Amino acid sequence: MKKRFLSMLMASAMCLSLAACGGGANNDGGGSAASGSGTGGGDELITVGFSQVGAESDWRTANTESMKSTFSEENGYKLIFDDAQQKQENQITAIRNFIQQDVDYIMLAPVTETGWDTVLQEAYDAGIPVIIVDRMVDVSDEELYTSWIGTDALLEGRKAAEWLNAYATAKGWDASEINIAHIQGTMGSTAQIGRTQGLEEGIEKYGWNLLSQQCGEFTQAKGQEVMESMLKQYDNINVVYCENDNEAFGAIDAIEAAGKKVGTDIKNGEILVISFDTTNAGLTDVLEGKIVCNVECNPLHGPRAEELIKAMEAGEEVEKLTYVDEEIFAYDDTVKSVTATNSLDKEGEYAVTKLTQEILDGRAY
Ligand code: GYE
């Protein structure tokens, strides 16, 4: 299978370099190399090594489940799954093992953006295509991976900040009254970088007060610990911006344990919680008004990654970057939509949906 893919890759690389040199348009080299069984139909399984970040959050669990159920033997795959427990060195070891096992494809959900050049070069030299899922990699040569599929974390952050501005404006709150505690995700991960930037741009633009900014590692335990210390330090926090649902769960526990209430009435001491991921438990908190705004981050990348592999198996060129469409959910309908610019510098208007039990029941994760 890999041999077939390699010759296809080389053929398309030849086409590319021909095109780059302004050479002839003859690209018939790629077609014949791509003929094969496709997925599921043949007797040979496609071997895929998947290096997963860990199991730090509900989002991650849903993501793992999506990958495992897609890349099953019934669907024509042999999946080698590795949980890196949030450590890059474990991911590097896993990738080296995949190379040694001569897998057909490597999928990587990278913990942070940097530090991948060497090991991805090794995969490239071994002729194994790499699909990056979820977070991004920051590499010196984009050729080191074949394709990326995931979320636009910067757009997510901007959506949340624009929602806060619109909500505060509608409620008649002055920007100078907004006192934010910011719980960040794993430092250096795309989800943290984008969501942090979105908030910081909002602070710059609208003039809210940022009281404290600390890392909660995307986990409930750390989110709770960080919130506890912030509450001890500041008695005037009225907005908590959590970079994922699990941090929000921990923060809510800490707020309630301190004898305070979460909600929308910040003039009477309530603390308004904003979160990301829209996991089932996160949206349940939205329904109860514990989280007021939750920006979606869709974890169901399995079928999307499979589509890429099917296309590669068929000898087709695949997109380098694929961003997934995502929604915004809120406890109430004070804000109907927000305008925000995505990572590709395109401005768009995004609806804010007031969450109902019916919507929650109909969701896939
Ligand atoms: O938001 C968080 C998880 O990278 C988008 O990682 C992902 C993030 C997600 O731990 O819950």
CSV table of C-alpha atoms and ligand atoms in Angstrom, one decimal:
chain,number,residue,atom,x,y,z
A,1,MET,CA,0.0,0.0,0.0
A,2,LYS,CA,2.8,2.4,0.9
A,3,LYS,CA,4.7,1.6,-2.2
A,4,ARG,CA,1.6,2.6,-4.2
A,5,PHE,CA,1.2,5.8,-2.3
A,6,LEU,CA,4.9,6.7,-2.6
A,7,SER,CA,4.9,6.4,-6.4
A,8,MET,CA,1.7,8.5,-6.4
A,9,LEU,CA,3.4,11.1,-4.2
A,10,MET,CA,6.4,11.2,-6.4
A,11,ALA,CA,4.2,11.5,-9.5
A,12,SER,CA,2.4,14.5,-8.0
A,13,ALA,CA,5.6,16.0,-6.8
A,14,MET,CA,6.9,15.8,-10.3
A,15,CYS,CA,3.7,17.5,-11.6
A,16,LEU,CA,4.1,20.2,-9.0
A,17,SER,CA,7.7,20.9,-9.9
A,18,LEU,CA,6.8,20.8,-13.6
A,19,ALA,CA,4.1,23.4,-13.0
A,20,ALA,CA,6.4,25.4,-10.8
A,21,CYS,CA,9.0,25.6,-13.6
A,22,GLY,CA,6.3,26.5,-16.1
A,23,GLY,CA,6.8,23.2,-17.8
A,24,GLY,CA,4.3,21.1,-19.7
A,25,ALA,CA,0.9,20.4,-18.4
A,26,ASN,CA,1.2,16.7,-18.9
A,27,ASN,CA,0.3,15.1,-15.6
A,28,ASP,CA,-0.7,11.6,-16.6
A,29,GLY,CA,1.9,10.1,-14.2
A,30,GLY,CA,-0.3,10.2,-11.1
A,31,GLY,CA,-3.4,8.4,-12.4
A,32,SER,CA,-2.2,4.8,-12.9
A,33,ALA,CA,-0.2,4.7,-9.7
A,34,ALA,CA,-3.4,5.4,-7.7
A,35,SER,CA,-5.4,2.5,-8.8
A,36,GLY,CA,-6.0,0.2,-5.9
A,37,SER,CA,-8.5,-1.4,-3.6
A,38,GLY,CA,-9.6,1.7,-1.7
A,39,THR,CA,-10.7,1.3,1.9
A,40,GLY,CA,-12.8,-1.5,3.2
A,41,GLY,CA,-13.1,-3.4,0.0
A,42,GLY,CA,-9.7,-5.1,-0.2
A,43,ASP,CA,-8.4,-7.9,2.0
A,44,GLU,CA,-5.4,-5.9,3.1
A,45,LEU,CA,-5.9,-3.5,6.1
A,46,ILE,CA,-4.5,0.0,5.9
A,47,THR,CA,-2.3,0.5,8.9
A,48,VAL,CA,-2.6,3.8,10.7
A,49,GLY,CA,-0.6,5.0,13.7
A,50,PHE,CA,-2.3,7.6,15.7
A,51,SER,CA,-0.5,9.6,18.4
A,52,GLN,CA,-3.1,11.1,20.6
A,53,VAL,CA,-2.3,14.0,23.1
A,54,GLY,CA,-3.8,12.2,26.1
A,55,ALA,CA,-7.2,12.0,27.9
A,56,GLU,CA,-7.2,15.4,29.6
A,57,SER,CA,-10.7,16.4,28.8
A,58,ASP,CA,-14.2,15.3,27.7
A,59,TRP,CA,-13.4,16.8,24.3
A,60,ARG,CA,-10.4,14.5,24.0
A,61,THR,CA,-12.4,11.5,25.0
A,62,ALA,CA,-14.9,12.2,22.3
A,63,ASN,CA,-12.1,12.8,19.8
A,64,THR,CA,-10.4,9.4,20.7
A,65,GLU,CA,-13.7,7.7,20.4
A,66,SER,CA,-14.4,9.2,16.9
A,67,MET,CA,-10.9,8.1,15.7
A,68,LYS,CA,-11.2,4.6,17.1
A,69,SER,CA,-14.7,3.9,15.8
A,70,THR,CA,-13.7,5.2,12.3
A,71,PHE,CA,-10.4,3.4,12.0
A,72,SER,CA,-11.8,0.0,12.8
A,73,GLU,CA,-11.0,-3.3,11.2
A,74,GLU,CA,-14.6,-3.5,9.8
A,75,ASN,CA,-13.8,-0.2,8.0
A,76,GLY,CA,-10.6,-1.6,6.6
A,77,TYR,CA,-8.0,-0.3,9.0
A,78,LYS,CA,-5.5,-1.5,11.6
A,79,LEU,CA,-5.2,1.3,14.1
A,80,ILE,CA,-2.2,1.6,16.4
A,81,PHE,CA,-3.3,4.0,19.1
A,82,ASP,CA,-0.9,5.7,21.4
A,83,ASP,CA,-1.9,8.0,24.4
A,84,ALA,CA,1.0,10.4,25.1
A,85,GLN,CA,-0.3,11.6,28.4
A,86,GLN,CA,0.2,15.2,27.4
A,87,LYS,CA,3.9,14.7,26.8
A,88,GLN,CA,5.6,15.6,23.6
A,89,GLU,CA,8.5,13.2,24.2
A,90,ASN,CA,6.0,10.4,24.3
A,91,GLN,CA,4.5,11.5,21.0
A,92,ILE,CA,8.0,11.6,19.4
A,93,THR,CA,8.6,8.0,20.7
A,94,ALA,CA,5.2,6.9,19.3
A,95,ILE,CA,5.9,8.4,15.9
A,96,ARG,CA,9.3,6.7,15.8
A,97,ASN,CA,7.6,3.4,16.7
A,98,PHE,CA,5.1,3.9,13.9
A,99,ILE,CA,7.9,4.5,11.4
A,100,GLN,CA,9.7,1.3,12.6
A,101,GLN,CA,6.5,-0.6,12.2
A,102,ASP,CA,6.2,0.8,8.6
A,103,VAL,CA,2.7,2.0,9.0
A,104,ASP,CA,0.8,3.3,5.9
A,105,TYR,CA,-0.2,6.6,7.5
A,106,ILE,CA,0.7,8.5,10.6
A,107,MET,CA,-1.9,10.7,12.3
A,108,LEU,CA,-0.7,13.2,15.0
A,109,ALA,CA,-2.7,15.3,17.4
A,110,PRO,CA,0.2,17.4,18.6
A,111,VAL,CA,0.3,18.6,22.2
A,112,THR,CA,2.1,21.8,21.3
A,113,GLU,CA,2.9,23.5,18.0
A,114,THR,CA,6.7,23.6,18.1
A,115,GLY,CA,9.3,20.8,18.3
A,116,TRP,CA,8.2,18.5,15.5
A,117,ASP,CA,10.8,19.2,12.7
A,118,THR,CA,13.1,16.3,13.4
A,119,VAL,CA,10.6,13.5,13.9
A,120,LEU,CA,8.4,14.7,11.0
A,121,GLN,CA,11.5,14.8,8.8
A,122,GLU,CA,12.1,11.1,9.8
A,123,ALA,CA,8.5,10.2,8.8
A,124,TYR,CA,8.9,12.1,5.5
A,125,ASP,CA,12.2,10.4,4.7
A,126,ALA,CA,10.5,7.0,5.4
A,127,GLY,CA,7.8,8.0,2.8
A,128,ILE,CA,5.0,7.9,5.3
A,129,PRO,CA,2.3,10.6,4.9
A,130,VAL,CA,1.4,12.4,8.1
A,131,ILE,CA,-2.0,13.8,8.8
A,132,ILE,CA,-2.1,16.4,11.6
A,133,VAL,CA,-5.5,16.5,13.5
A,134,ASP,CA,-6.9,19.0,15.9
A,135,ARG,CA,-4.0,21.3,16.9
A,136,MET,CA,-1.4,22.6,14.4
A,137,VAL,CA,2.3,22.1,14.0
A,138,ASP,CA,4.7,25.0,13.5
A,139,VAL,CA,7.4,23.5,11.2
A,140,SER,CA,10.1,25.1,9.1
A,141,ASP,CA,8.9,23.2,6.0
A,142,GLU,CA,5.2,22.7,5.4
A,143,GLU,CA,6.0,19.6,3.2
A,144,LEU,CA,6.8,17.7,6.4
A,145,TYR,CA,3.1,16.9,6.8
A,146,THR,CA,0.6,16.1,4.1
A,147,SER,CA,-2.6,17.7,5.5
A,148,TRP,CA,-4.1,19.2,8.6
A,149,ILE,CA,-7.6,19.1,9.8
A,150,GLY,CA,-8.9,20.9,12.9
A,151,THR,CA,-10.4,23.8,14.5
A,152,ASP,CA,-9.9,27.6,14.1
A,153,ALA,CA,-9.0,28.4,17.7
A,154,LEU,CA,-8.3,32.0,17.0
A,155,LEU,CA,-11.8,32.4,15.5
A,156,GLU,CA,-13.2,30.6,18.5
A,157,GLY,CA,-11.5,33.1,20.8
A,158,ARG,CA,-12.7,36.1,18.8
A,159,LYS,CA,-16.2,34.7,18.8
A,160,ALA,CA,-16.2,34.5,22.6
A,161,ALA,CA,-14.7,38.0,23.0
A,162,GLU,CA,-17.2,39.5,20.6
A,163,TRP,CA,-20.0,37.7,22.5
A,164,LEU,CA,-18.8,39.2,25.8
A,165,ASN,CA,-18.7,42.7,24.3
A,166,ALA,CA,-22.2,42.4,22.8
A,167,TYR,CA,-23.6,40.9,26.0
A,168,ALA,CA,-22.1,43.6,28.3
A,169,THR,CA,-23.3,46.3,25.9
A,170,ALA,CA,-26.9,44.8,25.9
A,171,LYS,CA,-26.8,44.7,29.7
A,172,GLY,CA,-25.5,48.2,30.0
A,173,TRP,CA,-22.3,47.2,31.8
A,174,ASP,CA,-19.4,49.5,31.3
A,175,ALA,CA,-16.2,47.9,30.1
A,176,SER,CA,-14.3,49.2,33.2
A,177,GLU,CA,-16.6,47.1,35.4
A,178,ILE,CA,-15.7,43.8,33.7
A,179,ASN,CA,-13.0,42.0,35.8
A,180,ILE,CA,-11.7,38.9,34.1
A,181,ALA,CA,-10.0,35.8,35.4
A,182,HIS,CA,-8.5,33.9,32.5
A,183,ILE,CA,-7.7,30.2,32.8
A,184,GLN,CA,-5.6,29.1,29.9
A,185,GLY,CA,-5.1,25.7,28.3
A,186,THR,CA,-1.8,23.8,27.7
A,187,MET,CA,0.7,26.6,26.9
A,188,GLY,CA,1.9,26.5,23.3
A,189,SER,CA,-1.0,24.4,22.0
A,190,THR,CA,-3.0,25.9,19.1
A,191,ALA,CA,-6.2,25.9,21.2
A,192,GLN,CA,-4.5,27.9,23.9
A,193,ILE,CA,-2.7,30.3,21.5
A,194,GLY,CA,-5.8,31.1,19.5
A,195,ARG,CA,-8.2,31.4,22.4
A,196,THR,CA,-5.8,33.5,24.4
A,197,GLN,CA,-5.2,35.8,21.5
A,198,GLY,CA,-9.0,36.2,20.9
A,199,LEU,CA,-9.5,37.4,24.5
A,200,GLU,CA,-6.4,39.6,24.5
A,201,GLU,CA,-7.6,41.3,21.4
A,202,GLY,CA,-11.0,41.9,23.1
A,203,ILE,CA,-9.3,43.4,26.1
A,204,GLU,CA,-7.3,45.7,24.0
A,205,LYS,CA,-10.3,46.7,21.9
A,206,TYR,CA,-12.9,47.1,24.6
A,207,GLY,CA,-10.9,48.0,27.7
A,208,TRP,CA,-11.9,45.2,30.1
A,209,ASN,CA,-9.7,44.5,33.2
A,210,LEU,CA,-7.7,41.3,33.1
A,211,LEU,CA,-7.1,40.5,36.8
A,212,SER,CA,-5.3,37.2,36.4
A,213,GLN,CA,-4.1,34.8,33.7
A,214,GLN,CA,-3.0,31.3,34.6
A,215,CYS,CA,-2.7,27.9,33.0
A,216,GLY,CA,-5.3,25.3,33.8
A,217,GLU,CA,-3.8,22.6,31.5
A,218,PHE,CA,-7.2,21.9,30.0
A,219,THR,CA,-8.1,19.7,33.0
A,220,GLN,CA,-10.8,20.0,35.6
A,221,ALA,CA,-8.4,19.5,38.6
A,222,LYS,CA,-6.1,22.2,37.5
A,223,GLY,CA,-9.0,24.5,36.5
A,224,GLN,CA,-10.3,24.2,40.1
A,225,GLU,CA,-6.9,24.7,41.7
A,226,VAL,CA,-6.2,27.9,39.6
A,227,MET,CA,-9.6,29.3,40.3
A,228,GLU,CA,-9.3,28.7,44.0
A,229,SER,CA,-6.1,30.7,44.1
A,230,MET,CA,-7.5,33.5,41.9
A,231,LEU,CA,-10.6,33.8,44.2
A,232,LYS,CA,-8.3,34.2,47.2
A,233,GLN,CA,-6.3,36.9,45.5
A,234,TYR,CA,-9.2,38.9,44.0
A,235,ASP,CA,-12.7,39.5,45.4
A,236,ASN,CA,-14.0,41.3,42.4
A,237,ILE,CA,-13.8,38.7,39.6
A,238,ASN,CA,-17.1,38.8,37.7
A,239,VAL,CA,-16.1,37.0,34.4
A,240,VAL,CA,-14.2,33.7,34.1
A,241,TYR,CA,-12.9,32.9,30.6
A,242,CYS,CA,-12.0,29.2,30.6
A,243,GLU,CA,-10.3,27.8,27.6
A,244,ASN,CA,-12.2,24.5,27.7
A,245,ASP,CA,-15.2,22.9,29.4
A,246,ASN,CA,-13.2,20.8,31.9
A,247,GLU,CA,-11.4,23.9,33.3
A,248,ALA,CA,-14.9,25.5,33.5
A,249,PHE,CA,-16.2,22.5,35.6
A,250,GLY,CA,-13.3,23.0,38.0
A,251,ALA,CA,-13.7,26.7,38.1
A,252,ILE,CA,-17.4,26.4,38.9
A,253,ASP,CA,-16.7,24.0,41.7
A,254,ALA,CA,-14.2,26.4,43.2
A,255,ILE,CA,-16.6,29.4,42.9
A,256,GLU,CA,-19.4,27.5,44.6
A,257,ALA,CA,-17.0,26.1,47.3
A,258,ALA,CA,-16.0,29.7,48.0
A,259,GLY,CA,-19.7,30.5,48.6
A,260,LYS,CA,-20.2,32.5,45.4
A,261,LYS,CA,-22.6,32.0,42.6
A,262,VAL,CA,-22.1,31.6,38.9
A,263,GLY,CA,-24.6,33.3,36.6
A,264,THR,CA,-25.3,36.5,34.7
A,265,ASP,CA,-26.1,38.9,37.5
A,266,ILE,CA,-22.6,40.3,37.9
A,267,LYS,CA,-24.0,43.5,39.5
A,268,ASN,CA,-25.1,41.3,42.4
A,269,GLY,CA,-21.9,39.3,42.8
A,270,GLU,CA,-22.5,36.5,40.3
A,271,ILE,CA,-19.6,35.3,38.2
A,272,LEU,CA,-20.2,34.8,34.5
A,273,VAL,CA,-18.5,31.8,33.0
A,274,ILE,CA,-17.4,31.5,29.3
A,275,SER,CA,-16.1,28.3,27.9
A,276,PHE,CA,-15.1,26.3,24.8
A,277,ASP,CA,-15.8,22.8,23.5
A,278,THR,CA,-19.6,22.4,23.9
A,279,THR,CA,-19.2,18.9,25.2
A,280,ASN,CA,-22.3,17.2,26.5
A,281,ALA,CA,-21.5,18.1,30.1
A,282,GLY,CA,-20.5,21.6,29.1
A,283,LEU,CA,-23.7,22.3,27.3
A,284,THR,CA,-25.7,20.8,30.3
A,285,ASP,CA,-24.1,23.6,32.3
A,286,VAL,CA,-25.2,26.1,29.7
A,287,LEU,CA,-28.7,24.8,30.0
A,288,GLU,CA,-28.5,25.4,33.7
A,289,GLY,CA,-27.0,28.9,33.3
A,290,LYS,CA,-23.7,27.9,34.9
A,291,ILE,CA,-21.8,28.5,31.7
A,292,VAL,CA,-23.4,31.5,29.9
A,293,CYS,CA,-21.6,31.2,26.6
A,294,ASN,CA,-19.9,28.1,25.1
A,295,VAL,CA,-18.1,28.2,21.8
A,296,GLU,CA,-18.1,25.0,19.9
A,297,CYS,CA,-15.0,23.0,19.1
A,298,ASN,CA,-16.0,19.9,17.2
A,299,PRO,CA,-14.0,16.7,18.1
A,300,LEU,CA,-15.4,14.3,15.5
A,301,HIS,CA,-12.4,14.2,13.3
A,302,GLY,CA,-12.4,10.5,12.6
A,303,PRO,CA,-14.6,10.6,9.5
A,304,ARG,CA,-12.8,13.7,8.2
A,305,ALA,CA,-9.4,12.1,8.6
A,306,GLU,CA,-10.7,9.0,6.9
A,307,GLU,CA,-11.9,11.1,3.9
A,308,LEU,CA,-8.4,12.4,3.5
A,309,ILE,CA,-6.9,8.9,3.6
A,310,LYS,CA,-9.5,7.7,1.1
A,311,ALA,CA,-8.6,10.6,-1.2
A,312,MET,CA,-4.9,9.8,-0.9
A,313,GLU,CA,-5.5,6.1,-1.6
A,314,ALA,CA,-7.4,7.2,-4.7
A,315,GLY,CA,-4.4,9.3,-5.8
A,316,GLU,CA,-6.1,12.6,-5.3
A,317,GLU,CA,-4.5,15.8,-4.1
A,318,VAL,CA,-5.8,16.7,-0.7
A,319,GLU,CA,-6.3,20.2,0.9
A,320,LYS,CA,-3.4,21.3,3.0
A,321,LEU,CA,-5.6,22.9,5.7
A,322,THR,CA,-9.2,22.1,6.5
A,323,TYR,CA,-11.0,24.1,9.1
A,324,VAL,CA,-14.1,22.7,10.6
A,325,ASP,CA,-17.3,24.8,10.9
A,326,GLU,CA,-18.4,25.4,14.5
A,327,GLU,CA,-21.3,27.1,16.3
A,328,ILE,CA,-21.9,29.2,19.4
A,329,PHE,CA,-24.3,28.3,22.2
A,330,ALA,CA,-25.6,30.6,25.0
A,331,TYR,CA,-27.8,30.3,28.0
A,332,ASP,CA,-30.1,33.2,26.8
A,333,ASP,CA,-30.8,35.0,23.6
A,334,THR,CA,-29.4,38.4,24.6
A,335,VAL,CA,-26.9,38.2,21.8
A,336,LYS,CA,-28.2,36.9,18.5
A,337,SER,CA,-25.0,36.9,16.5
A,338,VAL,CA,-21.4,38.1,16.5
A,339,THR,CA,-19.1,39.3,13.8
A,340,ALA,CA,-15.5,37.9,13.9
A,341,THR,CA,-12.5,37.4,11.6
A,342,ASN,CA,-11.1,33.9,11.1
A,343,SER,CA,-7.5,32.8,10.8
A,344,LEU,CA,-7.6,33.3,7.0
A,345,ASP,CA,-8.6,37.0,7.6
A,346,LYS,CA,-12.1,36.5,6.5
A,347,GLU,CA,-14.8,38.3,8.4
A,348,GLY,CA,-18.1,36.5,9.0
A,349,GLU,CA,-21.3,36.7,11.0
A,350,TYR,CA,-21.9,33.8,13.3
A,351,ALA,CA,-25.3,33.0,14.9
A,352,VAL,CA,-25.5,32.5,18.6
A,353,THR,CA,-28.0,29.8,19.5
A,354,LYS,CA,-29.9,29.8,22.7
A,355,LEU,CA,-29.5,26.3,23.9
A,356,THR,CA,-32.6,24.1,24.5
A,357,GLN,CA,-32.9,20.6,25.9
A,358,GLU,CA,-34.1,19.5,22.4
A,359,ILE,CA,-30.9,20.9,20.7
A,360,LEU,CA,-28.8,19.2,23.4
A,361,ASP,CA,-30.6,15.9,22.9
A,362,GLY,CA,-30.1,16.0,19.2
A,363,ARG,CA,-26.3,16.5,19.3
A,364,ALA,CA,-23.8,13.9,18.2
A,365,TYR,CA,-21.4,14.4,21.2
B,1,GYE,O1,-10.5,22.3,23.4
B,1,GYE,C1,-9.6,20.7,24.9
B,1,GYE,C2,-8.6,19.7,24.7
B,1,GYE,O2,-7.0,20.9,21.1
B,1,GYE,C3,-9.1,21.7,20.6
B,1,GYE,O3,-7.8,20.1,23.6
B,1,GYE,C4,-8.3,20.8,21.5
B,1,GYE,C5,-8.5,21.1,22.9
B,1,GYE,C6,-9.9,21.1,23.5
B,1,GYE,O4,-8.0,19.2,25.8
B,1,GYE,O5,-10.7,20.3,25.7
